[in-house]
Tab-separated table of C-alpha atoms and ligand atoms in Angstrom:
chain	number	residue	atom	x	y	z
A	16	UNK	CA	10.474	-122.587	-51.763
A	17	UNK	CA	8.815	-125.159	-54.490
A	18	UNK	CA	11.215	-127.288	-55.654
A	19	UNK	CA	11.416	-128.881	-59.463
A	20	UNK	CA	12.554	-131.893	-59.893
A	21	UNK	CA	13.770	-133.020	-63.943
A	22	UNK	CA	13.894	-136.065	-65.162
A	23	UNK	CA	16.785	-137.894	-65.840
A	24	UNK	CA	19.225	-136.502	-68.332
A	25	UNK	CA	17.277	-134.060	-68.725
A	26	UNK	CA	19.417	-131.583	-66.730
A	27	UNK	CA	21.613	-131.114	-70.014
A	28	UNK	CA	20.575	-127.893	-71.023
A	29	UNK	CA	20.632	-126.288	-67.837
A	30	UNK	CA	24.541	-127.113	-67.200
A	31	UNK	CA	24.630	-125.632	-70.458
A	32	UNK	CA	23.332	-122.677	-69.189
A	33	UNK	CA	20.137	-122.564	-71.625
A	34	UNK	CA	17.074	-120.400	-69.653
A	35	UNK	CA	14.202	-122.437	-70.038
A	36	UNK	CA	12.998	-125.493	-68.332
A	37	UNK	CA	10.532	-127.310	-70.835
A	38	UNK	CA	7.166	-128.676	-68.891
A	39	UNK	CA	7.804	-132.248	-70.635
A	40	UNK	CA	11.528	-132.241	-68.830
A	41	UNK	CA	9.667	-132.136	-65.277
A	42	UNK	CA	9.441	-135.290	-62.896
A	43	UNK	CA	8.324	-133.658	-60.108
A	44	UNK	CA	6.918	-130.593	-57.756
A	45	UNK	CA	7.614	-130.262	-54.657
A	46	UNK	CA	5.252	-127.970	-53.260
A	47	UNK	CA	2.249	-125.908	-54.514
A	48	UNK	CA	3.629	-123.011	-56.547
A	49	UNK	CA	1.281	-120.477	-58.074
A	50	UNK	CA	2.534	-118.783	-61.215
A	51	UNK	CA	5.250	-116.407	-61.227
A	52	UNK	CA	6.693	-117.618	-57.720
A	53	UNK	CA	10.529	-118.119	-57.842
A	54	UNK	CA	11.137	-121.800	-58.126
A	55	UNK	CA	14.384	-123.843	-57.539
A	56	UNK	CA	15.429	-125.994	-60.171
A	57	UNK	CA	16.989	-129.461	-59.193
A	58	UNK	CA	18.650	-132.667	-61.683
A	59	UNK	CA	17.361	-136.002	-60.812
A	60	UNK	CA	20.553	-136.594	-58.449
A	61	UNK	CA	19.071	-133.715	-56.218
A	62	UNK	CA	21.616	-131.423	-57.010
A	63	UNK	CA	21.024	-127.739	-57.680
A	64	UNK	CA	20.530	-126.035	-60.863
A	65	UNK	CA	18.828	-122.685	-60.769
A	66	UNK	CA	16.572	-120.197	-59.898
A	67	UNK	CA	13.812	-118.871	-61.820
A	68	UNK	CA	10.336	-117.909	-62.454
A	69	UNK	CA	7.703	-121.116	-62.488
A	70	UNK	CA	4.799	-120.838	-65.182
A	71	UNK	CA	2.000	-123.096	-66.333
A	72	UNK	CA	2.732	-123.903	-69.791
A	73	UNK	CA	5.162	-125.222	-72.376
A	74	UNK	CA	7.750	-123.450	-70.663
A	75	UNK	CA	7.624	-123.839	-67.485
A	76	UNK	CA	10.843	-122.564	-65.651
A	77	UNK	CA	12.644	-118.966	-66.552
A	78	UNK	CA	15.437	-118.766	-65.622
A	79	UNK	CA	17.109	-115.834	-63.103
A	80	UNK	CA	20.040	-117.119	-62.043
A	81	UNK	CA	21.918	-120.487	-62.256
A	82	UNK	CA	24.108	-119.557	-59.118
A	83	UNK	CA	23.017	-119.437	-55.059
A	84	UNK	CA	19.990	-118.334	-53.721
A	85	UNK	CA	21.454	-114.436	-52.545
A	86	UNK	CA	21.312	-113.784	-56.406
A	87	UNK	CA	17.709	-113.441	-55.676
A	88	UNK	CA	18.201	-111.239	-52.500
A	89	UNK	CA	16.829	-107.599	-52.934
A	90	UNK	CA	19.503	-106.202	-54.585
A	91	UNK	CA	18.979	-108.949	-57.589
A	92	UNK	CA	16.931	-106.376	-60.043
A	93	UNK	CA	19.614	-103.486	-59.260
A	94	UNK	CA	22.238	-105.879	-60.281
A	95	UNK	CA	20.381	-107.003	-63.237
A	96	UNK	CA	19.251	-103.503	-64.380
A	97	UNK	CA	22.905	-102.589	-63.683
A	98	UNK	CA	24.760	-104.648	-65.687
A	99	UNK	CA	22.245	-104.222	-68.636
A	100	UNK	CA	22.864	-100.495	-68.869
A	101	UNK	CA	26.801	-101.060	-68.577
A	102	UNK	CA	26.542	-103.236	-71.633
A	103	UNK	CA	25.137	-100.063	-73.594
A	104	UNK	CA	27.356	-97.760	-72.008
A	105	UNK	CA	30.491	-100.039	-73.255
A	106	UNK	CA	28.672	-100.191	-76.914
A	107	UNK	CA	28.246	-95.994	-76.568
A	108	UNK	CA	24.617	-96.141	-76.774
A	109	UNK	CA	23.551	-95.129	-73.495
A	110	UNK	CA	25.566	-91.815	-73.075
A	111	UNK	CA	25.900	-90.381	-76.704
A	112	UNK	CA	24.379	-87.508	-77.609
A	113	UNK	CA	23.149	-88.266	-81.239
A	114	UNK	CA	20.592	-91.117	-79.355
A	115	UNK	CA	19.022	-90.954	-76.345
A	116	UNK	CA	16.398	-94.115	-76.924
A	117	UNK	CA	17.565	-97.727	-76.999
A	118	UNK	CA	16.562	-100.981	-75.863
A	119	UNK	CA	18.108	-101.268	-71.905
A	120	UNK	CA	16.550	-104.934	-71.099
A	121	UNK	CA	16.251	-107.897	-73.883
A	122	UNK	CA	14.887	-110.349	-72.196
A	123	UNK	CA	17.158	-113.713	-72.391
A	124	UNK	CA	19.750	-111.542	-73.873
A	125	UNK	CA	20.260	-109.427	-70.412
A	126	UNK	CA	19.454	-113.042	-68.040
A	127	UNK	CA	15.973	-111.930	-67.743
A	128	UNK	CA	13.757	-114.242	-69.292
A	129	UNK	CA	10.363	-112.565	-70.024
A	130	UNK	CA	11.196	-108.634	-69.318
A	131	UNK	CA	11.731	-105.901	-72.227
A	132	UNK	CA	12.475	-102.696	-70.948
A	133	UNK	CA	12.732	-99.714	-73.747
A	134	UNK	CA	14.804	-96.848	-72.762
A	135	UNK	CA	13.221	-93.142	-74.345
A	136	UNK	CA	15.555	-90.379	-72.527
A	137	UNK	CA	14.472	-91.335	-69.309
A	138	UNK	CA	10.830	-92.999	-70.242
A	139	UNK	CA	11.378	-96.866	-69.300
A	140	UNK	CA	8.428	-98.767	-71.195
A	141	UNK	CA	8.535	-102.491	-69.922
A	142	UNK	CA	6.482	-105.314	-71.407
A	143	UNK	CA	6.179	-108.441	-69.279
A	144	UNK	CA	5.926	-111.829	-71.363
A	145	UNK	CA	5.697	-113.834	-68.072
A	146	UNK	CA	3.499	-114.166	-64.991
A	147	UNK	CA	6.920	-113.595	-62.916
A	148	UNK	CA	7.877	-110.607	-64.493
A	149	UNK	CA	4.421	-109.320	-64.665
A	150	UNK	CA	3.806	-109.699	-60.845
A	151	UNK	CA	7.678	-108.360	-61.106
A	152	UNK	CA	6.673	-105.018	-61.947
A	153	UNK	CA	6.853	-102.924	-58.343
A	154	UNK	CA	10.270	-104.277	-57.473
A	155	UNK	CA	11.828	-103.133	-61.293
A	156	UNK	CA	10.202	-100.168	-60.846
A	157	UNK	CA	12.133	-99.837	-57.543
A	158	UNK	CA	15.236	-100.922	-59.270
A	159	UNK	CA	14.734	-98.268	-62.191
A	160	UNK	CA	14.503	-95.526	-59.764
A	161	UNK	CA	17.523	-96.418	-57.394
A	162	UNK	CA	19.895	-97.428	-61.111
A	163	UNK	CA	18.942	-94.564	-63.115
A	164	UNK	CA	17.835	-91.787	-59.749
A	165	UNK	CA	17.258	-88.696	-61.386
A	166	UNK	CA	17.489	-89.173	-64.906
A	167	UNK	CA	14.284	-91.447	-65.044
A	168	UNK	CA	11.028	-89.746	-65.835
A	169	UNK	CA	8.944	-91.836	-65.571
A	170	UNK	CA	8.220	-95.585	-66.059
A	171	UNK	CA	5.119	-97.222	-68.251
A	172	UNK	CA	4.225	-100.659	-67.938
A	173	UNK	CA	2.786	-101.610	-71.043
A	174	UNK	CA	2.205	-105.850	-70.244
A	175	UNK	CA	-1.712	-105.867	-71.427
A	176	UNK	CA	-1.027	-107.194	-74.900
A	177	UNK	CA	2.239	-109.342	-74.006
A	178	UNK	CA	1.992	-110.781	-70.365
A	179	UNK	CA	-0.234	-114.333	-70.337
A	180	UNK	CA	-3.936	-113.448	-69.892
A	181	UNK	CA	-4.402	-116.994	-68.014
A	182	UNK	CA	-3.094	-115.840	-65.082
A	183	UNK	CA	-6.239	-113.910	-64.385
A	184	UNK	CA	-4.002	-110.853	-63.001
A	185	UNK	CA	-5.946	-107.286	-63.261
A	186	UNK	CA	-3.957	-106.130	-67.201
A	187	UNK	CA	-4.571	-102.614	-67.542
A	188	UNK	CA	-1.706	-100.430	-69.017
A	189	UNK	CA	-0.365	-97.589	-66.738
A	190	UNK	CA	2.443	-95.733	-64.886
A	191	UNK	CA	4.167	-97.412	-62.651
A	192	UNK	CA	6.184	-94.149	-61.763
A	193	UNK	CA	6.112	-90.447	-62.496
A	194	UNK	CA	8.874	-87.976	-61.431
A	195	UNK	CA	7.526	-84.938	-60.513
A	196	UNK	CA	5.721	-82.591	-63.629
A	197	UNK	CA	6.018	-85.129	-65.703
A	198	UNK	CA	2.822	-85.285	-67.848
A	199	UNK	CA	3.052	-86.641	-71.048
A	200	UNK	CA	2.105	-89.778	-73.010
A	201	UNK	CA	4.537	-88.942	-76.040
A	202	UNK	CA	7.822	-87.807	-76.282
A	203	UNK	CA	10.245	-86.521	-79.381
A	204	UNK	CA	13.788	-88.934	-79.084
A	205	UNK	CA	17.309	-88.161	-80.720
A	206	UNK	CA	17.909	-91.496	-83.168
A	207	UNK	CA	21.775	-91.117	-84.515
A	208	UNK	CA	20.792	-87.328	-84.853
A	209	UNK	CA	17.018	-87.910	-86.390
A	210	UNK	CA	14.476	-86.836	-84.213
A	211	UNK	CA	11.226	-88.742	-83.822
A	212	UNK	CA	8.168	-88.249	-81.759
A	213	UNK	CA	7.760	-91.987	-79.305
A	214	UNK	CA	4.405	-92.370	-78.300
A	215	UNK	CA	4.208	-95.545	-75.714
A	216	UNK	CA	0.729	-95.067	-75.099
A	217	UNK	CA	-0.797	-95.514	-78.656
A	218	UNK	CA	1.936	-96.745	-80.191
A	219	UNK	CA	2.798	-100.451	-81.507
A	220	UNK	CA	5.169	-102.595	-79.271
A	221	UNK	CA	6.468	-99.524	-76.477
A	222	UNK	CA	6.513	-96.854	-79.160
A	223	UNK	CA	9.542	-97.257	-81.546
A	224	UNK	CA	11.395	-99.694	-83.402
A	225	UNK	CA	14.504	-99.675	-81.594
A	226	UNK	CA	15.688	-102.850	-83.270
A	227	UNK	CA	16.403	-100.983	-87.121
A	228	UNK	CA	18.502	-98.206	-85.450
A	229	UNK	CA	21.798	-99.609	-87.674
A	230	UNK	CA	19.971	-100.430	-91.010
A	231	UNK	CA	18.147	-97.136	-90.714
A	232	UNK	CA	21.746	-96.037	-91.142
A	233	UNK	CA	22.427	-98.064	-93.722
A	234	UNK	CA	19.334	-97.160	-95.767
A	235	UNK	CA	20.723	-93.387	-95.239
A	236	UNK	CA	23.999	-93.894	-96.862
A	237	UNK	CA	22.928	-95.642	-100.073
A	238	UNK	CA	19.840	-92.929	-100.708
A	239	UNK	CA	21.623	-90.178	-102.096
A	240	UNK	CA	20.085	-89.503	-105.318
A	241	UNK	CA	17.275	-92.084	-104.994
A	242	UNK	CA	13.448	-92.587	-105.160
A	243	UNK	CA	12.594	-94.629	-102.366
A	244	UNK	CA	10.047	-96.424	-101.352
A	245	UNK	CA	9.437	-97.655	-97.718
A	246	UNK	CA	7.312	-100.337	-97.115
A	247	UNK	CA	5.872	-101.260	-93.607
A	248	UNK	CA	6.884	-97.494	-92.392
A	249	UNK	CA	5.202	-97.406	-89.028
A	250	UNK	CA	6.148	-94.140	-87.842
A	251	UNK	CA	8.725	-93.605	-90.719
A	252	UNK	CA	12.468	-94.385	-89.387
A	253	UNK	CA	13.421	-95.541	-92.594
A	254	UNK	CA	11.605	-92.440	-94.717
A	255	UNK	CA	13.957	-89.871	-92.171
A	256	UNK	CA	17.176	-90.766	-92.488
A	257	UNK	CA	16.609	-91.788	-96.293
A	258	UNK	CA	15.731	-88.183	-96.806
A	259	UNK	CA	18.802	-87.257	-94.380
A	260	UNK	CA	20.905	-89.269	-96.499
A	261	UNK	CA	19.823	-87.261	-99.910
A	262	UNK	CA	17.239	-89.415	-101.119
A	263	UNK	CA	15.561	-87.438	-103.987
A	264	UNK	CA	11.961	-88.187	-102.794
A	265	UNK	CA	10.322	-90.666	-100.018
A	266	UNK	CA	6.790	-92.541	-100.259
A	267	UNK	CA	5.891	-94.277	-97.309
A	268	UNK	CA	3.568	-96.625	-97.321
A	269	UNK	CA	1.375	-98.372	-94.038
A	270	UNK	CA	-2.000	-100.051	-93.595
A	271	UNK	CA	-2.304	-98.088	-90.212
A	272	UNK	CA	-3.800	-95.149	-90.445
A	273	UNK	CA	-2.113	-93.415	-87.008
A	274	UNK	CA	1.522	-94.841	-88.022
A	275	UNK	CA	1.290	-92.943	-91.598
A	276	UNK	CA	0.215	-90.110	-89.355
A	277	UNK	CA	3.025	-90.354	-87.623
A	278	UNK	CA	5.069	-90.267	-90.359
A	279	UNK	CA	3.770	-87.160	-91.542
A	280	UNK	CA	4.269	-85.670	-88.524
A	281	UNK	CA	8.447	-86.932	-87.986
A	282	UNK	CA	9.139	-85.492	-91.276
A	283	UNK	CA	7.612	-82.130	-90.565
A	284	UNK	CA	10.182	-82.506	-86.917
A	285	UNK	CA	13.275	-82.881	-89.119
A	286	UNK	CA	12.135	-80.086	-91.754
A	287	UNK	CA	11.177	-81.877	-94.561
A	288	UNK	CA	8.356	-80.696	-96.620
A	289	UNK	CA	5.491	-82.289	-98.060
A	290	UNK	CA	7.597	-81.986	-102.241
A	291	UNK	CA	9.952	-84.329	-100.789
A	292	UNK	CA	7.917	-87.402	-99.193
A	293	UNK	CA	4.082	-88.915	-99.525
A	294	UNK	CA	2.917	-90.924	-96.550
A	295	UNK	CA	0.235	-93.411	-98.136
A	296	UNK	CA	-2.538	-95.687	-96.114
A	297	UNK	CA	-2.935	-98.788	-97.996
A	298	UNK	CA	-1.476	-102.878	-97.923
A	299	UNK	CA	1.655	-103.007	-99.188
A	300	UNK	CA	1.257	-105.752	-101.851
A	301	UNK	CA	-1.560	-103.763	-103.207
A	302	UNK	CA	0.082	-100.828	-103.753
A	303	UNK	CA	3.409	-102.597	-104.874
A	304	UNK	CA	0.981	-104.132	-107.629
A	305	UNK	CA	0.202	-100.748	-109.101
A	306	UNK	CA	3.974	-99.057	-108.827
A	307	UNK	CA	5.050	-98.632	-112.221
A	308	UNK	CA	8.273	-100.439	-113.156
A	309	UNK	CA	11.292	-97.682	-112.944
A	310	UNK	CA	9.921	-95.415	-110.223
A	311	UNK	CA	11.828	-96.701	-107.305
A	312	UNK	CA	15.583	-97.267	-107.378
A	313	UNK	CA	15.528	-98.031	-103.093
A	314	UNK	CA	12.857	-100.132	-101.892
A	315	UNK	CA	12.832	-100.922	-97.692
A	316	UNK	CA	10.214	-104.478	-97.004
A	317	UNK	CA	9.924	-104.647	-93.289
A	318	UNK	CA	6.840	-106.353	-93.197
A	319	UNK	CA	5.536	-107.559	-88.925
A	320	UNK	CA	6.592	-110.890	-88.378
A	321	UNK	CA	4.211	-113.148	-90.593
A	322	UNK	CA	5.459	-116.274	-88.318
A	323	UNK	CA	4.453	-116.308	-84.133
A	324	UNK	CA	4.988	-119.878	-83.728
A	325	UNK	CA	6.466	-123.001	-85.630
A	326	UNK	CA	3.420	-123.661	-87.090
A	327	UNK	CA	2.910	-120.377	-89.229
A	328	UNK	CA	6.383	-121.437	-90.564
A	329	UNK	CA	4.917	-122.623	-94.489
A	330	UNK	CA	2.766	-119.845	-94.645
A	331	UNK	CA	5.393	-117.477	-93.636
A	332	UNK	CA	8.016	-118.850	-95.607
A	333	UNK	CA	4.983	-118.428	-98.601
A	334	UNK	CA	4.496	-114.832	-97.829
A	335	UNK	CA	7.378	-113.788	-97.450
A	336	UNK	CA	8.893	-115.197	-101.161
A	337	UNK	CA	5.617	-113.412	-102.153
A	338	UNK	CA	6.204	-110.448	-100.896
A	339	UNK	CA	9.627	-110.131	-102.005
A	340	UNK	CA	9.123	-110.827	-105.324
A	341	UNK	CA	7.255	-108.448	-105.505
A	342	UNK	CA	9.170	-105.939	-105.142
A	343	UNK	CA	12.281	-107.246	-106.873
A	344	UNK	CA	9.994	-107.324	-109.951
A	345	UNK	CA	9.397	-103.530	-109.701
A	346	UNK	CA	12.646	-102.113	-108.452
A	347	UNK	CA	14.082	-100.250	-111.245
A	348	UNK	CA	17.465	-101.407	-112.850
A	349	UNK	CA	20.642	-100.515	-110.354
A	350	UNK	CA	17.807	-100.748	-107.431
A	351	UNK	CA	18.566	-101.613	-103.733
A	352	UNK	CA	15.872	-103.576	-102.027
A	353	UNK	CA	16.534	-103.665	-98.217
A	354	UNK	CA	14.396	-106.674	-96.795
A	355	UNK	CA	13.759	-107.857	-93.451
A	356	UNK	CA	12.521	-110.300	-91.326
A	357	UNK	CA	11.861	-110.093	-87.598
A	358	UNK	CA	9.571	-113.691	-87.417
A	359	UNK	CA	11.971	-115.576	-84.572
A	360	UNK	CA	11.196	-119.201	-86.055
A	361	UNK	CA	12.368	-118.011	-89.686
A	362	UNK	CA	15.986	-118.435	-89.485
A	363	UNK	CA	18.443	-116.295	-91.864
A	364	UNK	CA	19.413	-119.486	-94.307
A	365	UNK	CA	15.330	-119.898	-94.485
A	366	UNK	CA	14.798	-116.112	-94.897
A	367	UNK	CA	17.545	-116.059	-97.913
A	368	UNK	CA	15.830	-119.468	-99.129
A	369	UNK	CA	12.382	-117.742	-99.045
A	370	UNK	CA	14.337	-114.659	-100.981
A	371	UNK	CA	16.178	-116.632	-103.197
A	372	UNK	CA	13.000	-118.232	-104.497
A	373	UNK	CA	11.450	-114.655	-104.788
A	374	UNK	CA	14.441	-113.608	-107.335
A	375	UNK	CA	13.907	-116.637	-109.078
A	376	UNK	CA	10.323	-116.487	-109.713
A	377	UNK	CA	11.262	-112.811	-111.241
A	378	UNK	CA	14.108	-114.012	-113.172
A	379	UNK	CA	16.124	-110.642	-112.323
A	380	UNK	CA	19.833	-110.854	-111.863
A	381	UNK	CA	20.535	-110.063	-108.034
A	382	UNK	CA	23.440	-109.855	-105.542
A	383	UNK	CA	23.411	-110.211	-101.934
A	384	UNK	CA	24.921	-107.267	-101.303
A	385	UNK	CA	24.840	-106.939	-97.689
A	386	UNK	CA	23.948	-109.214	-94.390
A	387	UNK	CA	21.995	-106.849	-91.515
A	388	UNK	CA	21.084	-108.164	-88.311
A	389	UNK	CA	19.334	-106.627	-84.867
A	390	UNK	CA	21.719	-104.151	-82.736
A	391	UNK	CA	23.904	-104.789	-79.844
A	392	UNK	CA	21.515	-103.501	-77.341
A	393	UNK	CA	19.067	-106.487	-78.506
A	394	UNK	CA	21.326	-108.888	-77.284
A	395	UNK	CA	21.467	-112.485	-77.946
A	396	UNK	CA	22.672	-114.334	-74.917
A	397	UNK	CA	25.114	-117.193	-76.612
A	398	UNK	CA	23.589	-119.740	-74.669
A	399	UNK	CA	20.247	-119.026	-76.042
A	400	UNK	CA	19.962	-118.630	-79.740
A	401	UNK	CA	16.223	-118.536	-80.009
A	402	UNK	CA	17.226	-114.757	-79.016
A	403	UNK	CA	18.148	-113.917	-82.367
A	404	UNK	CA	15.090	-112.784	-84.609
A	405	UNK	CA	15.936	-110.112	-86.857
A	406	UNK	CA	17.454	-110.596	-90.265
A	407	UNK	CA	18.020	-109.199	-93.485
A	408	UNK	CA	19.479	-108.871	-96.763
A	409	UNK	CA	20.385	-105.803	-98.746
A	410	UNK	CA	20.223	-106.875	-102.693
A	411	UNK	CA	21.028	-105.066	-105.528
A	412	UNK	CA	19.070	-105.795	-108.503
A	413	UNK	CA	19.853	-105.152	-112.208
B	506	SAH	N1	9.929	-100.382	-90.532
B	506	SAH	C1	9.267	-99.918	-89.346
B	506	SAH	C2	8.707	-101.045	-88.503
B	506	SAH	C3	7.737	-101.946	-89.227
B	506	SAH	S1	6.661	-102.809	-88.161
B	506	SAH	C4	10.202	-99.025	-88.545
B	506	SAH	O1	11.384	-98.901	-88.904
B	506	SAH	O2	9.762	-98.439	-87.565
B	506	SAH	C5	5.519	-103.445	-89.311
B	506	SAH	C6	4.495	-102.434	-89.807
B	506	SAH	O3	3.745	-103.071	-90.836
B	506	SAH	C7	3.481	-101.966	-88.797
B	506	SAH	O4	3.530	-100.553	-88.717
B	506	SAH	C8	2.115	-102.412	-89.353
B	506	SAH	O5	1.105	-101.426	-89.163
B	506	SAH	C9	2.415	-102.557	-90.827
B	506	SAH	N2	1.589	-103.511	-91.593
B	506	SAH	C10	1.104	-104.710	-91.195
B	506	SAH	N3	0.470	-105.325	-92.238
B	506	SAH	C11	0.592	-104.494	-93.305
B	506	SAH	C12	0.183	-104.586	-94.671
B	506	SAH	N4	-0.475	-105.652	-95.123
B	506	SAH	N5	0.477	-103.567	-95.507
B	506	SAH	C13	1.136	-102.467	-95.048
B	506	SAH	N6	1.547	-102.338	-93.768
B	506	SAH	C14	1.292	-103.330	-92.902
């Protein structure tokens, strides 16, 4: 097996049991590796660190597993896969009946660097976001099947937007495993009761937003008797369970055309009618710009992340104190904006700085009314904060 060599002192991290190995903290390879090979990981003394997936690039060890080498034997993805799921049946996600979709691999979060797995009543979609867990795929498959036996349906590898495209590996989207009759490319999942229709196929990331499960709950219990307005629907999560929650009327608003579908479509599955919601294809600052003054008392701003890398941080920052005052210059008096922000590199005291400066530039008096944050089954391992991403702020405006 290659071995990597670091530098001097630059073992630190490692000890601390932080799962990446920066290219720059490299002295030396021993050995040939091509990408996605497991790697050992060694200080400068010799002595060993870790295992982990080796990758051309800033990163350039993942780490799998800071302990001996049997942790990589073949019963190293059942263990991983294992101990994942145990964490959401401890949290009640993975065996209630009110939700049978959640997120069953975070990457870091669940010690494996590079690999999201989505859980859709027995649908696993994975995205790789490595060469290693890209040429992973067979052997999780393998792992699915033997952790979950007859409950999985099927399993969708979804890695040709996510996984490195350097790597020259053949990307093409498909089923890695089908149980038997199993046909489709869409699916309808139970959400804390709400039922939505998941398509992994055609849909954006591997179908749903698993990540606003909680909020979506929160938006539901402050909508009774309100107009709301939900911007950046996708499929509509928000738009249900506001309507669930009493919410006098809904418009949902997207600049894709198939997620506003898609919304049209969820509300008709939970039996609401076209009086109660309107599901509307433009930008979202456009059509905040025409919204008259006092027609929305509940906004939801859950714009894509507007920062990928460090670099986009200004501009982010910019847009997003844009965006937001925006709408805290047309919620009506007594209105809740709900406003997110899933960019990783935008950190919650930036997010609240970018906000702050938003209320400001309106001039409105507004309290922080509530903190939200991703859910349990997007776990951040402690060791790795770069895990957290999503962040929020519920305000109340006068
Ligand atoms: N709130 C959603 C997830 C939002 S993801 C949920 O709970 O499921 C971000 C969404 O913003 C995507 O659906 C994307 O199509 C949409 N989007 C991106 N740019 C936009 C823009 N300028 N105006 C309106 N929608 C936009």
């Amino acid at each position: 097996m290659t071995k990597i060599i670091l530098k001097k002192g630059r073992d630190e991290s490692l000890r601390r049991f932080h799962p990446w190995v920066f290219s720059g903290a490299v002295a030396q390879i021993v050995g040939q590796p091509s990408e996605g090979d497991v790697v050992g990981v060694f200080a400068h003394d010799g002595s060993f660190l870790a295992y982990g997936h080796y990758q051309i690039g800033s990163i350039a060890v993942r780490i799998l597993s800071f302990a001996g080498e049997d942790v990589l034997g073949p019963d190293f993805w059942v263990n991983m896969i294992s101990k994942a799921l145990k964490v959401r049946q401890a949290t009640g996600l993975a065996n209630g009946l009110e939700t049978n979709c959640f997120r069953l691999v975070h990457g870091e979060g669940d010690g494996l660097p590079g690999l999201i797995i989505d859980w859709y009543d027995g649908v696993c979609v994975m995205q790789a976001h490595s060469v290693g867990m890209f040429r992973s795929k067979g052997a999780i498959c393998e792992a699915l099947k033997s952790v979950f036996g007859e409950r999985l349906k099927a399993v969708y590898d979804k890695s040709s937007g996510t996984a490195p495209f350097k790597a020259g590996l053949d990307l093409v989207d498909g089923y890695l495993y089908k149980a038997e009759g199993f046909s489709d490319d869409e699916q309808v999942v139970l959400e804390n009761g709400n039922k939505f229709f998941v398509n992994w196929t055609e849909g954006q990331k591997t179908g749903f937003f698993l990540d606003q499960r909680e909020n979506r709950a929160l938006v539901g219990r402050y909508s009774s008797g309100r107009n709301v307005l939900n911007l950046f629907c996708y499929t509509g999560g928000f738009s249900v369970y506001a309507l669930r929650g009493g919410a006098l009327r809904v418009d949902s608003v997207d600049s894709s055309k198939k997620a506003v579908e898609m919304v049209s479509r969820n509300m008709s599955l939970n039996g609401y009618g076209s009086d109660l919601h309107e599901d509307i294809c433009a930008d979202a600052i456009d059509f905040l710009r025409q919204v008259p003054e006092d027609k929305y008392d509940l906004m939801i701003v859950d714009p894509p992340a507007f920062a990928k890398h460090r670099g986009a941080l200004n501009n982010a920052l910019r847009a997003y104190q844009r965006l937001n005052a925006a709408a805290i210059s047309k919620v009506a008096p007594g209105g809740l904006v709900f406003t997110f922000s899933c960019s990783q590199v935008v950190d919650k005291e930036a997010f609240a700085l970018a906000v702050f400066s938003a209320a400001a530039q309106t001039g409105r008096s507004v309290r922080i009314l509530d903190r939200l944050n991703q859910p349990s089954d997007h776990s951040v391992n402690i060791y790795h904060p770069e895990g957290e991403y999503l962040k929020g702020l519920l305000l109340y405006v006068e």
